[in-house]
PDB file of C-alpha atoms in Angstrom:
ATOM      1  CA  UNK A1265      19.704   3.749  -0.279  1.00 73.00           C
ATOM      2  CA  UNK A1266      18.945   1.829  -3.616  1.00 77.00           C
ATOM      3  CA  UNK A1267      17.964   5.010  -5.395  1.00 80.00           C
ATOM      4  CA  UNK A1268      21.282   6.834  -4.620  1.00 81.00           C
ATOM      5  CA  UNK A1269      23.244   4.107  -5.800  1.00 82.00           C
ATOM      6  CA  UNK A1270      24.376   6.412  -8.725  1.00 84.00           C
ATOM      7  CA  UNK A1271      25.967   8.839  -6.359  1.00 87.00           C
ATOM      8  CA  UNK A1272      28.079   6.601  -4.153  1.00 84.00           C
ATOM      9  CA  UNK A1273      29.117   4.979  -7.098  1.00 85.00           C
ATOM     10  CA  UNK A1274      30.540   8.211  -8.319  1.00 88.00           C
ATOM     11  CA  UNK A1275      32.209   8.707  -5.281  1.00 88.00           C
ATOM     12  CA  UNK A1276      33.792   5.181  -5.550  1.00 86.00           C
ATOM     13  CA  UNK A1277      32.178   3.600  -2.868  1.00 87.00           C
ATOM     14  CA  UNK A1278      30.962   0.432  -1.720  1.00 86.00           C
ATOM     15  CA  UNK A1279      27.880   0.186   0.091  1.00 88.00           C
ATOM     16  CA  UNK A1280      27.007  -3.360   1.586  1.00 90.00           C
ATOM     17  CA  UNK A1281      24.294  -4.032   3.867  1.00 90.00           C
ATOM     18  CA  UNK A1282      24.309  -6.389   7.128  1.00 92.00           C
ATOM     19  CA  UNK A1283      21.162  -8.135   8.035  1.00 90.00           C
ATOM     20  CA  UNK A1284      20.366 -10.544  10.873  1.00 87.00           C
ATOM     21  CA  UNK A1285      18.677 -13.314   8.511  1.00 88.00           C
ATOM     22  CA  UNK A1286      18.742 -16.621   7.001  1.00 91.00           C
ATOM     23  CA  UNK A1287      20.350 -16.504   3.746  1.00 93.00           C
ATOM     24  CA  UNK A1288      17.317 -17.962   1.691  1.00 94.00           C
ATOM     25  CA  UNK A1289      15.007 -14.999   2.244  1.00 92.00           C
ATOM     26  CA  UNK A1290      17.404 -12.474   1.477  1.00 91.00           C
ATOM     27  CA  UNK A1291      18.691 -14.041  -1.600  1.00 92.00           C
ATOM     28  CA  UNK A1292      15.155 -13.819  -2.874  1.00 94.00           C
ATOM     29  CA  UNK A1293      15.022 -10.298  -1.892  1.00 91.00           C
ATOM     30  CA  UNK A1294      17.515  -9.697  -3.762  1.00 90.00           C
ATOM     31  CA  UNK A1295      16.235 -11.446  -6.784  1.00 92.00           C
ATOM     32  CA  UNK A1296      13.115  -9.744  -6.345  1.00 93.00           C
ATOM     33  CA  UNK A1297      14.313  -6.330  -6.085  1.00 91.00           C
ATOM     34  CA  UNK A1298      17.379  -6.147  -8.268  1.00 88.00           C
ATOM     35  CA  UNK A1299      19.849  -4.197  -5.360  1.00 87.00           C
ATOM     36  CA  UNK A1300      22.534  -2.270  -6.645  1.00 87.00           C
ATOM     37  CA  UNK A1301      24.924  -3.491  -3.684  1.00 86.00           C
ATOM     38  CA  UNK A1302      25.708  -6.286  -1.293  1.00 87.00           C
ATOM     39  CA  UNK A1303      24.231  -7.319   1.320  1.00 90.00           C
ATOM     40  CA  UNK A1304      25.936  -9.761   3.709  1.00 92.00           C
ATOM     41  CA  UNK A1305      23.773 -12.368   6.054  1.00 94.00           C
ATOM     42  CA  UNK A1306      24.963 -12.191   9.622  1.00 93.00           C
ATOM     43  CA  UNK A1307      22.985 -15.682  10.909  1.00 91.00           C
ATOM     44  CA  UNK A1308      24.981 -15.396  14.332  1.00 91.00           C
ATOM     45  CA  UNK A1309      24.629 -12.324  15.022  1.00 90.00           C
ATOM     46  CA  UNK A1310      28.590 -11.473  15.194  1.00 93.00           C
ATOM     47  CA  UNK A1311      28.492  -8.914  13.139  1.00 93.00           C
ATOM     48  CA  UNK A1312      25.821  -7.036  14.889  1.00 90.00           C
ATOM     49  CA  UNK A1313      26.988  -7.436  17.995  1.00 91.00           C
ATOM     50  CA  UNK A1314      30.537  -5.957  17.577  1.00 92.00           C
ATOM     51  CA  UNK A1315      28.936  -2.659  16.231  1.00 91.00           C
ATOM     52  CA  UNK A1316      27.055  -2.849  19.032  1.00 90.00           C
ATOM     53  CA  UNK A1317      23.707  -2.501  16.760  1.00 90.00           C
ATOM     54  CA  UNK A1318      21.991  -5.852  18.487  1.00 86.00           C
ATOM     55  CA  UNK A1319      19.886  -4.760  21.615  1.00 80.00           C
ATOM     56  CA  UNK A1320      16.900  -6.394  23.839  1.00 70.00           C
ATOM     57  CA  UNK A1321      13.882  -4.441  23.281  1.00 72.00           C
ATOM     58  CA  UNK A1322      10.750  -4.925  25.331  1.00 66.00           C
ATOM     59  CA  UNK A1323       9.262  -6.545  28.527  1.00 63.00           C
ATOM     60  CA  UNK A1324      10.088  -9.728  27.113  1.00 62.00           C
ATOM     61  CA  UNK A1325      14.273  -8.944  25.988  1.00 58.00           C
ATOM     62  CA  UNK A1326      13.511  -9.615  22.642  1.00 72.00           C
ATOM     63  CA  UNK A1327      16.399  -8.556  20.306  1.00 78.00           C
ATOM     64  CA  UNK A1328      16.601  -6.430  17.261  1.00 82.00           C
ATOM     65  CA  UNK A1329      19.140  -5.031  15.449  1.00 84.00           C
ATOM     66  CA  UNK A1330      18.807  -1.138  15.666  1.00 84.00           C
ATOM     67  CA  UNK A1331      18.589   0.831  11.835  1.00 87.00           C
ATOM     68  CA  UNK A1332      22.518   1.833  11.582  1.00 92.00           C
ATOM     69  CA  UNK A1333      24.854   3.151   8.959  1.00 92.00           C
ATOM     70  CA  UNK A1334      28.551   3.367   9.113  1.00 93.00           C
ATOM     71  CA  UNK A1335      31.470   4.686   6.781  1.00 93.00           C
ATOM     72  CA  UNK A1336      34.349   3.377   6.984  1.00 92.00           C
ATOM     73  CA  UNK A1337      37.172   4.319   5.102  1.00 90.00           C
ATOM     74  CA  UNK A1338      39.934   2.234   3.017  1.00 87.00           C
ATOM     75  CA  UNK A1339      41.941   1.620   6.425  1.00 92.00           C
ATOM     76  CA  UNK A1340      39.034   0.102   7.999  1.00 91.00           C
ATOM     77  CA  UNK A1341      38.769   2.938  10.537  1.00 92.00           C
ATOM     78  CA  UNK A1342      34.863   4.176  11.329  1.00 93.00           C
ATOM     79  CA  UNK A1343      34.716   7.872   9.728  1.00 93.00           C
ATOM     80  CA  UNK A1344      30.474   8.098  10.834  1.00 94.00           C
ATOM     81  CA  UNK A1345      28.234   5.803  12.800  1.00 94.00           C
ATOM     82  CA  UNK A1346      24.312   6.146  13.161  1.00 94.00           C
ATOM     83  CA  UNK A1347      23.052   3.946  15.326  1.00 92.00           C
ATOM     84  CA  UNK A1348      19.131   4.855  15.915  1.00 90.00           C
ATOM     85  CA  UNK A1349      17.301   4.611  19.212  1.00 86.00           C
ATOM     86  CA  UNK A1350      14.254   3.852  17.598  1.00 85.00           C
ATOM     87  CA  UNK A1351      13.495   1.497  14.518  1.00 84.00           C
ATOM     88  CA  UNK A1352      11.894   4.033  12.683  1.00 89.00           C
ATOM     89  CA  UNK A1353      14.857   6.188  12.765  1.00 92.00           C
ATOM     90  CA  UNK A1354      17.346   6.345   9.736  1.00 91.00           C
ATOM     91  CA  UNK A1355      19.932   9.267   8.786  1.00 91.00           C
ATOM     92  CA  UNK A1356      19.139  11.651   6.168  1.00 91.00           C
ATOM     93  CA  UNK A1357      21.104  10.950   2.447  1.00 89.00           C
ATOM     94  CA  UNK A1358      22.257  14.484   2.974  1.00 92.00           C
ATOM     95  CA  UNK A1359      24.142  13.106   6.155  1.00 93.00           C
ATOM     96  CA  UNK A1360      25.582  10.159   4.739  1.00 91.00           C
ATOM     97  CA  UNK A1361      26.523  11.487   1.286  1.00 91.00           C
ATOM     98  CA  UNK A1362      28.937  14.110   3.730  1.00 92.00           C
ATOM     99  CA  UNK A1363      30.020  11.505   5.557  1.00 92.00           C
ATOM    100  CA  UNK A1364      31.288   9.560   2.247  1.00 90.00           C
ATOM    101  CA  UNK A1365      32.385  12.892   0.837  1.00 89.00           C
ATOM    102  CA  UNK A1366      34.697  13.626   3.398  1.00 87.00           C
ATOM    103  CA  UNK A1367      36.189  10.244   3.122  1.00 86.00           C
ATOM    104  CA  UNK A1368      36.875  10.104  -0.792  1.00 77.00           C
ATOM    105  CA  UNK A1369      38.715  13.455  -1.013  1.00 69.00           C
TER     106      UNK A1369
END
């Protein structure tokens, strides 16, 4: 998402990432990678859990927070969700720059 920073930001939005982390490693990340946008540290989970992106995986009911996008628009209603069934799974840029598209006009 990094590289198409330039094109959201033409289309005037904001793009912050959630991640279930301790704020420490991320804010290193961060350092270390330069990020054109947010990212917020959900420690608790909260976050996750209300957009229903925090599952048990495994024999063991480990959980993980599935790869998701949303867009949501100025009155905080959800315009697109992805949530992935599989961690390898992410939406195309072609589906999410629609998505924001249709919410800027």
């Amino acid at each position: 998402m990094a590289h198409n920073s330039p094109e959201y930001t033409k289309l005037g939005v904001q793009v912050v990432a959630v991640v279930a982390q301790t704020s420490e490693p991320v804010r290193r990340y961060i350092e270390e990678t330069g990020l054109p946008f947010n990212i917020l540290v959900d420690e608790t989970r909260d976050v996750l859990k209300a957009y229903d992106v925090w599952h048990a995986v495994g024999v063991f009911a480990w959980n993980i927070a599935r790869p998701a996008a949303f867009v949501i628009d100025r009155t905080g209603a959800i315009r697109y969700s992805f949530i992935a069934d599989r961690q390898e799974e992410f939406p195309s840029h072609e589906e999410i720059l629609t998505a924001l598209q249709h919410v800027s006009t």
